[in-house]
Amino acid sequence: MENILELKHITKSYEDGINVIEDLNLTVKKGELITLLGPSGCGKTTLLRMIGGFDLPNSGEILLHGEDIGQLPPEKRPINTVFQKYALFPFLNIYDNIAFGLKQRKVDKNLIRQKVKHALSVVDLEGFEKRNVDSLSGGQQQRVAVARAIVNEPEILLLDEPLSALDHKMRLEMQAEIRNMHDNLGMTFIYVTHDQEEAMNLSDRIVVMANGVIQQEGAPEEIYDRPANIFVADFIGVSNIFTGDVTDKKRARFAGKIFKTDSDLPVGTRIEAMIRPENVEITGAGEGAIDAVVTSDIYKGSHHEITAEFGKYEVTVYGKSRVETGSTIGIDFPREYIHLMRHDMDMNVFDGVINQDGSADFTYFTLAPDAEFMRDKAPGSKVQVVFESKDADLSDDPEAGFVTGNIDAIMYIGDHYTYIVRGDNDEDYYADDDWLWNMGDRVSIVVPQDKFRYRELI
């Protein structure tokens, strides 16, 4: 398929100077259904608004068929949007809602009638022309919004969380309908959601975003089976993640054991090992690689979600039958289902300069003098500080730590939680903690003075 849309080095920030989108590059193929997926605040809706012309990038190019449309207003772009709240006109009936844009363009009445009739057939609402918007269910209103968008025959249809107001059953039905509409129309769809299941059900390709940056893009199967990092692994579905290292060719140590793997990562590489609950094998006690004590068994309809503990670790397993709480089971991690990722969230690295009093100024914080390191260092010398996530604790006391921010991401790593804290000036910090905090919690980061490691930059 040929490229229809190219985003090149897109950056977007608002008046506070905080980047919402940071040097983003993305290509969209003609006729594909691509989903922008990520937590609230990750930049996906801002990106969609820039594609639609409702917002402008600070820098970068938005190319449609190779032509830059980044400064064109929405009405000059062959792109239509289905908004989260549908934005239907309550004083117009269904026909006039759908025909509104065509009438504004002064399209011939007979042609309008033909186009509206076709759009209604696509969304399965034939015969509803004279109905009032208020008489429709949420799912029907969503279909009218889609019909109004496609009646103008745009090259690209943008959908901004269009199913968020529907109940779970209706969402599943509408997902199938949107997929069918896409297949029948052959139009390019760019879909925004924070719902992982929705993205998996709908997409040809998923783009996972966090903090205005693309973490990974690929087919749903690739995103699920081979996540690029622990953010993606934790955000998409349920996963068991353990920190470890590669001990030998195709062998890795994690969860207190050495396992065979199919990975080609070099020996000594620090890794995160992921295995999905449905791929963990349950055996009799003493028959598996690990013995674990069952702490819960929740029936989910299609399977039992079993949680078990071994040592300081915890594992989630999907089983076919109930297991008694408190009983001991054996578990195995088959090598073909173990996915290894490079460990990339343990080091916090910041550059700064030495002050007259021997303290060090970094972009968003100042650290007290380190007597041993600062000896013989001239004021103004460039310095770098490093601290590991395992040495950083979280506190709800804003005065306890050297920097404050809000929790932006949470990942459970077998025996602890790893957090991404978004600082007040849009910088990220990694911290490990045994305690479960909540998304958005206001925290300060506490690091013992002797855990900061400095080096002079030449």
PDB file of N, CA and C in Angstrom, residues 387 391-407 419 421-424 429-433 437 440-447:
ATOM      1  N   PHE A 387      21.431   8.128  39.274  1.00  0.00           N
ATOM      2  CA  PHE A 387      20.959   7.303  40.387  1.00  0.00           C
ATOM      3  C   PHE A 387      20.027   6.234  39.831  1.00  0.00           C
ATOM      4  N   ASP A 391      17.131   2.802  44.020  1.00  0.00           N
ATOM      5  CA  ASP A 391      17.562   3.633  45.143  1.00  0.00           C
ATOM      6  C   ASP A 391      16.638   4.819  45.373  1.00  0.00           C
ATOM      7  N   ALA A 392      15.611   4.935  44.551  1.00  0.00           N
ATOM      8  CA  ALA A 392      14.670   6.051  44.669  1.00  0.00           C
ATOM      9  C   ALA A 392      13.379   5.577  45.333  1.00  0.00           C
ATOM     10  N   ASP A 393      12.953   6.269  46.368  1.00  0.00           N
ATOM     11  CA  ASP A 393      11.680   5.984  47.034  1.00  0.00           C
ATOM     12  C   ASP A 393      10.708   7.127  46.777  1.00  0.00           C
ATOM     13  N   LEU A 394       9.417   6.816  46.900  1.00  0.00           N
ATOM     14  CA  LEU A 394       8.380   7.821  46.714  1.00  0.00           C
ATOM     15  C   LEU A 394       7.826   8.248  48.073  1.00  0.00           C
ATOM     16  N   SER A 395       7.471   9.506  48.185  1.00  0.00           N
ATOM     17  CA  SER A 395       6.898  10.038  49.419  1.00  0.00           C
ATOM     18  C   SER A 395       5.741  10.968  49.069  1.00  0.00           C
ATOM     19  N   ASP A 396       4.712  10.990  49.939  1.00  0.00           N
ATOM     20  CA  ASP A 396       3.623  11.944  49.728  1.00  0.00           C
ATOM     21  C   ASP A 396       3.911  13.285  50.397  1.00  0.00           C
ATOM     22  N   ASP A 397       5.079  13.417  50.990  1.00  0.00           N
ATOM     23  CA  ASP A 397       5.518  14.678  51.588  1.00  0.00           C
ATOM     24  C   ASP A 397       6.328  15.443  50.532  1.00  0.00           C
ATOM     25  N   PRO A 398       5.805  16.564  50.040  1.00  0.00           N
ATOM     26  CA  PRO A 398       6.517  17.281  48.964  1.00  0.00           C
ATOM     27  C   PRO A 398       7.876  17.821  49.381  1.00  0.00           C
ATOM     28  N   GLU A 399       8.106  17.942  50.690  1.00  0.00           N
ATOM     29  CA  GLU A 399       9.385  18.461  51.162  1.00  0.00           C
ATOM     30  C   GLU A 399      10.428  17.362  51.381  1.00  0.00           C
ATOM     31  N   ALA A 400      10.001  16.089  51.311  1.00  0.00           N
ATOM     32  CA  ALA A 400      10.914  14.988  51.647  1.00  0.00           C
ATOM     33  C   ALA A 400      11.935  14.721  50.556  1.00  0.00           C
ATOM     34  N   GLY A 401      11.556  14.916  49.288  1.00  0.00           N
ATOM     35  CA  GLY A 401      12.442  14.571  48.192  1.00  0.00           C
ATOM     36  C   GLY A 401      13.106  15.775  47.559  1.00  0.00           C
ATOM     37  N   PHE A 402      13.960  15.520  46.580  1.00  0.00           N
ATOM     38  CA  PHE A 402      14.680  16.595  45.897  1.00  0.00           C
ATOM     39  C   PHE A 402      13.917  17.127  44.699  1.00  0.00           C
ATOM     40  N   VAL A 403      12.831  16.413  44.306  1.00  0.00           N
ATOM     41  CA  VAL A 403      12.028  16.854  43.174  1.00  0.00           C
ATOM     42  C   VAL A 403      10.612  16.304  43.346  1.00  0.00           C
ATOM     43  N   THR A 404       9.611  16.981  42.787  1.00  0.00           N
ATOM     44  CA  THR A 404       8.221  16.557  42.901  1.00  0.00           C
ATOM     45  C   THR A 404       7.598  16.367  41.518  1.00  0.00           C
ATOM     46  N   GLY A 405       6.521  15.590  41.490  1.00  0.00           N
ATOM     47  CA  GLY A 405       5.809  15.361  40.233  1.00  0.00           C
ATOM     48  C   GLY A 405       4.608  14.474  40.469  1.00  0.00           C
ATOM     49  N   ASN A 406       4.050  13.951  39.381  1.00  0.00           N
ATOM     50  CA  ASN A 406       2.881  13.082  39.446  1.00  0.00           C
ATOM     51  C   ASN A 406       3.177  11.746  38.782  1.00  0.00           C
ATOM     52  N   ILE A 407       2.628  10.677  39.334  1.00  0.00           N
ATOM     53  CA  ILE A 407       2.850   9.343  38.780  1.00  0.00           C
ATOM     54  C   ILE A 407       2.176   9.249  37.418  1.00  0.00           C
ATOM     55  N   TYR A 419       7.825   2.879  38.724  1.00  0.00           N
ATOM     56  CA  TYR A 419       7.002   4.045  38.418  1.00  0.00           C
ATOM     57  C   TYR A 419       7.751   5.002  37.501  1.00  0.00           C
ATOM     58  N   VAL A 421       7.616   8.879  37.055  1.00  0.00           N
ATOM     59  CA  VAL A 421       7.094  10.106  37.652  1.00  0.00           C
ATOM     60  C   VAL A 421       7.369  11.254  36.683  1.00  0.00           C
ATOM     61  N   ARG A 422       6.292  11.925  36.275  1.00  0.00           N
ATOM     62  CA  ARG A 422       6.450  13.083  35.399  1.00  0.00           C
ATOM     63  C   ARG A 422       6.649  14.316  36.282  1.00  0.00           C
ATOM     64  N   GLY A 423       7.869  14.889  36.240  1.00  0.00           N
ATOM     65  CA  GLY A 423       8.193  16.041  37.067  1.00  0.00           C
ATOM     66  C   GLY A 423       7.411  17.273  36.664  1.00  0.00           C
ATOM     67  N   ASP A 424       7.429  18.271  37.506  1.00  0.00           N
ATOM     68  CA  ASP A 424       6.646  19.483  37.278  1.00  0.00           C
ATOM     69  C   ASP A 424       7.072  20.246  36.034  1.00  0.00           C
ATOM     70  N   TYR A 429      11.274  10.668  35.685  1.00  0.00           N
ATOM     71  CA  TYR A 429      12.136  10.014  36.667  1.00  0.00           C
ATOM     72  C   TYR A 429      11.630   8.582  36.848  1.00  0.00           C
ATOM     73  N   TYR A 430      12.551   7.634  37.031  1.00  0.00           N
ATOM     74  CA  TYR A 430      12.205   6.244  37.285  1.00  0.00           C
ATOM     75  C   TYR A 430      12.449   5.927  38.754  1.00  0.00           C
ATOM     76  N   ALA A 431      11.485   5.285  39.377  1.00  0.00           N
ATOM     77  CA  ALA A 431      11.612   4.936  40.793  1.00  0.00           C
ATOM     78  C   ALA A 431      10.944   3.593  41.047  1.00  0.00           C
ATOM     79  N   ASP A 432      11.562   2.766  41.885  1.00  0.00           N
ATOM     80  CA  ASP A 432      10.988   1.493  42.307  1.00  0.00           C
ATOM     81  C   ASP A 432      10.411   1.641  43.707  1.00  0.00           C
ATOM     82  N   ASP A 433       9.337   0.919  43.962  1.00  0.00           N
ATOM     83  CA  ASP A 433       8.732   0.979  45.287  1.00  0.00           C
ATOM     84  C   ASP A 433       7.971  -0.318  45.534  1.00  0.00           C
ATOM     85  N   TRP A 437       1.097   2.759  44.536  1.00  0.00           N
ATOM     86  CA  TRP A 437       0.522   4.089  44.482  1.00  0.00           C
ATOM     87  C   TRP A 437      -0.520   4.128  43.363  1.00  0.00           C
ATOM     88  N   GLY A 440      -1.427   9.346  38.808  1.00  0.00           N
ATOM     89  CA  GLY A 440      -1.703  10.743  39.081  1.00  0.00           C
ATOM     90  C   GLY A 440      -1.346  11.210  40.466  1.00  0.00           C
ATOM     91  N   ASP A 441      -0.993  10.280  41.382  1.00  0.00           N
ATOM     92  CA  ASP A 441      -0.633  10.684  42.742  1.00  0.00           C
ATOM     93  C   ASP A 441       0.495  11.709  42.723  1.00  0.00           C
ATOM     94  N   ARG A 442       0.361  12.697  43.604  1.00  0.00           N
ATOM     95  CA  ARG A 442       1.399  13.717  43.757  1.00  0.00           C
ATOM     96  C   ARG A 442       2.467  13.169  44.704  1.00  0.00           C
ATOM     97  N   VAL A 443       3.710  13.082  44.251  1.00  0.00           N
ATOM     98  CA  VAL A 443       4.772  12.478  45.055  1.00  0.00           C
ATOM     99  C   VAL A 443       6.050  13.297  44.942  1.00  0.00           C
ATOM    100  N   SER A 444       6.941  13.081  45.910  1.00  0.00           N
ATOM    101  CA  SER A 444       8.319  13.564  45.787  1.00  0.00           C
ATOM    102  C   SER A 444       9.234  12.346  45.727  1.00  0.00           C
ATOM    103  N   ILE A 445      10.399  12.520  45.135  1.00  0.00           N
ATOM    104  CA  ILE A 445      11.352  11.421  44.966  1.00  0.00           C
ATOM    105  C   ILE A 445      12.490  11.603  45.961  1.00  0.00           C
ATOM    106  N   VAL A 446      12.677  10.580  46.775  1.00  0.00           N
ATOM    107  CA  VAL A 446      13.684  10.612  47.836  1.00  0.00           C
ATOM    108  C   VAL A 446      14.831   9.672  47.462  1.00  0.00           C
ATOM    109  N   VAL A 447      16.038  10.200  47.395  1.00  0.00           N
ATOM    110  CA  VAL A 447      17.234   9.393  47.110  1.00  0.00           C
ATOM    111  C   VAL A 447      18.280   9.720  48.160  1.00  0.00           C
TER     112      VAL A 447
END
